[in-house]
Structures are given as C-alpha cells and as structure tokens.
mmCIF file of C-alpha atoms in Angstrom:
data_model
loop_
_atom_site.group_PDB
_atom_site.id
_atom_site.type_symbol
_atom_site.label_atom_id
_atom_site.label_comp_id
_atom_site.label_asym_id
_atom_site.label_seq_id
_atom_site.Cartn_x
_atom_site.Cartn_y
_atom_site.Cartn_z
ATOM 1 C CA UNK L 398 0.019 0.012 -0.029
ATOM 2 C CA UNK L 399 0.842 3.643 -0.531
ATOM 3 C CA UNK L 400 0.976 4.330 3.262
ATOM 4 C CA UNK L 401 3.659 1.489 3.618
ATOM 5 C CA UNK L 402 5.791 3.032 1.104
ATOM 6 C CA UNK L 403 5.474 6.710 2.450
ATOM 7 C CA UNK L 404 6.436 5.239 5.700
ATOM 8 C CA UNK L 405 9.641 3.375 4.383
ATOM 9 C CA UNK L 406 10.665 6.159 2.402
ATOM 10 C CA UNK L 407 10.305 8.310 5.669
ATOM 11 C CA UNK L 408 12.448 5.721 7.673
ATOM 12 C CA UNK L 409 15.123 5.743 4.855
ATOM 13 C CA UNK L 410 15.266 9.672 4.981
ATOM 14 C CA UNK L 411 15.062 10.080 8.826
ATOM 15 C CA UNK L 412 16.172 6.726 10.292
ATOM 16 C CA UNK L 413 14.100 4.169 12.449
ATOM 17 C CA UNK L 414 12.639 5.176 15.541
ATOM 18 C CA UNK L 415 12.665 1.694 17.240
ATOM 19 C CA UNK L 416 13.679 -1.919 16.401
ATOM 20 C CA UNK L 417 10.337 -2.731 15.037
ATOM 21 C CA UNK L 418 10.553 -0.116 12.271
ATOM 22 C CA UNK L 419 14.139 -1.067 10.934
ATOM 23 C CA UNK L 420 12.366 -4.710 10.578
ATOM 24 C CA UNK L 421 9.667 -3.006 8.708
ATOM 25 C CA UNK L 422 12.234 -0.560 6.678
ATOM 26 C CA UNK L 423 14.419 -3.107 5.599
ATOM 27 C CA UNK L 424 11.576 -5.658 4.620
ATOM 28 C CA UNK L 425 9.775 -2.835 2.474
ATOM 29 C CA UNK L 426 13.184 -1.437 1.004
ATOM 30 C CA UNK L 427 13.349 -4.849 -0.791
ATOM 31 C CA UNK L 428 9.740 -5.243 -1.430
ATOM 32 C CA UNK L 429 9.157 -1.894 -3.028
ATOM 33 C CA UNK L 430 12.594 -2.060 -5.157
ATOM 34 C CA UNK L 431 11.748 -2.626 -9.018
ATOM 35 C CA UNK L 432 15.401 -1.589 -10.440
ATOM 36 C CA UNK L 433 18.572 -3.294 -8.915
ATOM 37 C CA UNK L 434 20.783 0.030 -9.524
ATOM 38 C CA UNK L 435 18.142 2.512 -8.140
ATOM 39 C CA UNK L 436 17.436 0.296 -5.069
ATOM 40 C CA UNK L 437 20.951 -0.301 -4.003
ATOM 41 C CA UNK L 438 21.627 2.857 -2.387
ATOM 42 C CA UNK L 439 18.442 2.470 -0.314
ATOM 43 C CA UNK L 440 19.012 -1.062 0.581
ATOM 44 C CA UNK L 441 22.723 0.011 1.482
ATOM 45 C CA UNK L 442 21.188 2.763 3.966
ATOM 46 C CA UNK L 443 18.503 0.325 5.323
ATOM 47 C CA UNK L 444 21.324 -1.885 6.244
ATOM 48 C CA UNK L 445 23.096 0.981 8.059
ATOM 49 C CA UNK L 446 20.170 1.338 10.370
ATOM 50 C CA UNK L 447 21.565 -2.091 11.858
ATOM 51 C CA UNK L 448 24.349 -0.117 13.170
ATOM 52 C CA UNK L 449 27.000 -2.472 14.019
ATOM 53 C CA UNK L 450 24.709 -5.328 14.053
ATOM 54 C CA UNK L 451 24.873 -6.564 10.568
ATOM 55 C CA UNK L 452 25.597 -10.096 11.780
ATOM 56 C CA UNK L 453 22.014 -9.920 13.081
ATOM 57 C CA UNK L 454 20.073 -8.963 9.749
ATOM 58 C CA UNK L 455 18.609 -11.626 7.482
ATOM 59 C CA UNK L 456 17.485 -11.038 4.073
ATOM 60 C CA UNK L 457 15.281 -12.590 1.786
ATOM 61 C CA UNK L 458 15.307 -12.514 -1.808
ATOM 62 C CA UNK L 459 12.550 -11.192 -4.071
ATOM 63 C CA UNK L 460 10.660 -14.274 -5.350
ATOM 64 C CA UNK L 461 9.652 -14.747 -9.075
ATOM 65 C CA UNK L 462 5.995 -13.632 -9.595
ATOM 66 C CA UNK L 463 6.507 -13.955 -13.237
ATOM 67 C CA UNK L 464 5.585 -17.672 -12.711
ATOM 68 C CA UNK L 465 2.150 -16.906 -11.116
ATOM 69 C CA UNK L 466 -1.012 -16.965 -13.134
ATOM 70 C CA UNK L 467 -1.541 -13.446 -12.830
ATOM 71 C CA UNK L 468 2.002 -12.552 -14.463
ATOM 72 C CA UNK L 469 0.596 -14.704 -17.467
ATOM 73 C CA UNK L 470 -2.757 -13.331 -17.599
ATOM 74 C CA UNK L 471 -1.113 -9.781 -17.610
ATOM 75 C CA UNK L 472 0.572 -10.281 -20.819
ATOM 76 C CA UNK L 473 3.843 -9.255 -19.420
ATOM 77 C CA UNK L 474 7.012 -10.772 -20.698
ATOM 78 C CA UNK L 475 7.732 -13.242 -17.652
ATOM 79 C CA UNK L 476 11.327 -14.229 -18.864
ATOM 80 C CA UNK L 477 11.986 -10.470 -18.488
ATOM 81 C CA UNK L 478 10.475 -10.704 -15.053
ATOM 82 C CA UNK L 479 12.786 -13.257 -14.011
ATOM 83 C CA UNK L 480 15.901 -11.620 -15.451
ATOM 84 C CA UNK L 481 14.946 -8.244 -13.798
ATOM 85 C CA UNK L 482 14.441 -10.143 -10.219
ATOM 86 C CA UNK L 483 17.674 -12.019 -10.812
ATOM 87 C CA UNK L 484 19.615 -9.148 -11.454
ATOM 88 C CA UNK L 485 18.018 -7.281 -8.536
ATOM 89 C CA UNK L 486 18.553 -10.274 -6.169
ATOM 90 C CA UNK L 487 22.252 -10.794 -7.310
ATOM 91 C CA UNK L 488 22.753 -7.043 -6.354
ATOM 92 C CA UNK L 489 21.058 -7.556 -3.111
ATOM 93 C CA UNK L 490 23.302 -10.878 -2.243
ATOM 94 C CA UNK L 491 26.380 -8.938 -2.902
ATOM 95 C CA UNK L 492 25.609 -5.994 -0.986
ATOM 96 C CA UNK L 493 24.872 -8.632 1.939
ATOM 97 C CA UNK L 494 27.872 -10.520 1.416
ATOM 98 C CA UNK L 495 29.973 -7.335 1.733
ATOM 99 C CA UNK L 496 28.369 -6.076 4.693
ATOM 100 C CA UNK L 497 28.248 -9.429 6.544
ATOM 101 C CA UNK L 498 24.112 -9.643 6.230
ATOM 102 C CA UNK L 499 22.614 -13.260 5.687
ATOM 103 C CA UNK L 500 20.863 -13.606 2.496
ATOM 104 C CA UNK L 501 18.347 -16.267 1.918
ATOM 105 C CA UNK L 502 17.561 -16.900 -1.993
ATOM 106 C CA UNK L 503 13.901 -17.997 -2.015
ATOM 107 C CA UNK L 504 13.393 -17.008 -5.775
ATOM 108 C CA UNK L 505 14.181 -20.732 -6.998
ATOM 109 C CA UNK L 506 11.487 -22.046 -4.645
ATOM 110 C CA UNK L 507 8.892 -19.292 -5.901
ATOM 111 C CA UNK L 508 9.880 -20.643 -9.384
ATOM 112 C CA UNK L 509 9.558 -24.278 -8.319
ATOM 113 C CA UNK L 510 6.099 -23.922 -6.666
ATOM 114 C CA UNK L 511 4.890 -20.552 -7.409
ATOM 115 C CA UNK L 512 2.230 -21.499 -10.119
ATOM 116 C CA UNK L 513 0.732 -24.031 -7.699
ATOM 117 C CA UNK L 514 -2.854 -22.798 -6.650
ATOM 118 C CA UNK L 515 -1.956 -23.900 -2.853
ATOM 119 C CA UNK L 516 0.962 -21.525 -2.858
ATOM 120 C CA UNK L 517 -0.887 -18.853 -3.843
ATOM 121 C CA UNK L 518 -3.362 -16.438 -2.631
ATOM 122 C CA UNK L 519 -6.736 -16.336 -4.285
ATOM 123 C CA UNK L 520 -5.420 -13.212 -6.469
ATOM 124 C CA UNK L 521 -3.107 -15.668 -8.399
ATOM 125 C CA UNK L 522 -0.173 -13.219 -7.618
ATOM 126 C CA UNK L 523 0.444 -13.098 -3.724
ATOM 127 C CA UNK L 524 1.991 -16.007 -1.861
ATOM 128 C CA UNK L 525 -0.236 -18.213 0.419
ATOM 129 C CA UNK L 526 0.489 -18.886 3.704
ATOM 130 C CA UNK L 527 1.989 -22.393 2.758
ATOM 131 C CA UNK L 528 4.313 -20.637 0.515
ATOM 132 C CA UNK L 529 5.225 -18.280 3.356
ATOM 133 C CA UNK L 530 5.647 -21.586 5.414
ATOM 134 C CA UNK L 531 8.319 -22.783 2.897
ATOM 135 C CA UNK L 532 10.062 -19.554 2.678
ATOM 136 C CA UNK L 533 10.334 -19.791 6.824
ATOM 137 C CA UNK L 534 11.696 -23.199 6.577
ATOM 138 C CA UNK L 535 14.466 -21.939 4.428
ATOM 139 C CA UNK L 536 15.127 -18.943 6.611
ATOM 140 C CA UNK L 537 14.741 -20.779 10.193
ATOM 141 C CA UNK L 538 18.011 -22.513 10.277
ATOM 142 C CA UNK L 539 20.013 -19.116 9.378
ATOM 143 C CA UNK L 540 18.077 -17.041 11.619
ATOM 144 C CA UNK L 541 18.434 -19.490 14.517
ATOM 145 C CA UNK L 542 22.322 -19.636 13.774
ATOM 146 C CA UNK L 543 22.631 -15.837 13.626
ATOM 147 C CA UNK L 544 20.743 -15.286 16.956
ATOM 148 C CA UNK L 545 22.961 -18.167 18.962
ATOM 149 C CA UNK L 546 26.058 -16.853 17.659
ATOM 150 C CA UNK L 547 25.344 -13.297 18.371
ATOM 151 C CA UNK L 548 23.914 -12.293 21.860
ATOM 152 C CA UNK L 549 22.182 -8.913 21.974
ATOM 153 C CA UNK L 550 24.233 -5.938 23.181
#
C-alpha cells in the first residue's frame, strides 16, 4: 500500500525510531524495489540502520512472481520479469555478502512451486500461507544460527 511506501521512505530519510520500524524498513525497502541499480543505495542505507549489528540482519530475496497465473494473464514478458528479479537479487546478495548480512534466496522455490494454486492467494499473485511456510523453513535455520552466535548488546 502507498502508506507503507511513504512510511518506508520516511524511515530511509530520517532513520528508524525503534527496532520494529527497522525490521519494517528493511523488508519494505526490498519489496518496493523495481530496479537493482536504483534500489541499491536505499538498501545500503537500510542495512546501515542495524548499526554495527549487520550480523543480526537476515534478508530474503524477492520471489519470482513471473511464474504466477497473474503474470501469465497480465501479458507481461515473464522471462523479462525473471531476468529483472535475478539482477535485483544478485545485487542484494552482493551487498549482503560485503556487509556481513545473511541472504536467503527464495527465488528458486518460488519458481519451482509458485504456479501451484496451494502456494498462492486467491488473487493468483501473492503467496499463500503455505508458500510463506516454505520460505520460513529456508530462513529459520539461518535465523537460529544468527541468534545463537550473536547475543544482543
């Protein structure tokens, strides 16, 4: 929603007011990015809000929505969607590696299962709880490792 985007831009401009807002800002910075080169500075700034705790940040790749029924019905070039998302995710993965941030690539799972009706909401575009559960299963081992290795300040 537009309100989320406005709140994200405000956080990226002014900085987060609390940890919850930081998590929101990091997530939204990724979700709203359409162009890897344009999004990189916003993403770098969002990671900067973690202070010296990059070791406690976990980022999920953007899933490939080009495999969904919505994309097929939209008339968009689904191969171009995949290329653009791959470029964006590669940029984010490089930034994460350089900054010591964990990166989980959920794009392969979205491509493998993203056209299945059980993995989609009724709109044929957004993930269902079942797809989120699959992504969480990829992220949880990394999240547990991060939290076990790095006690809070």
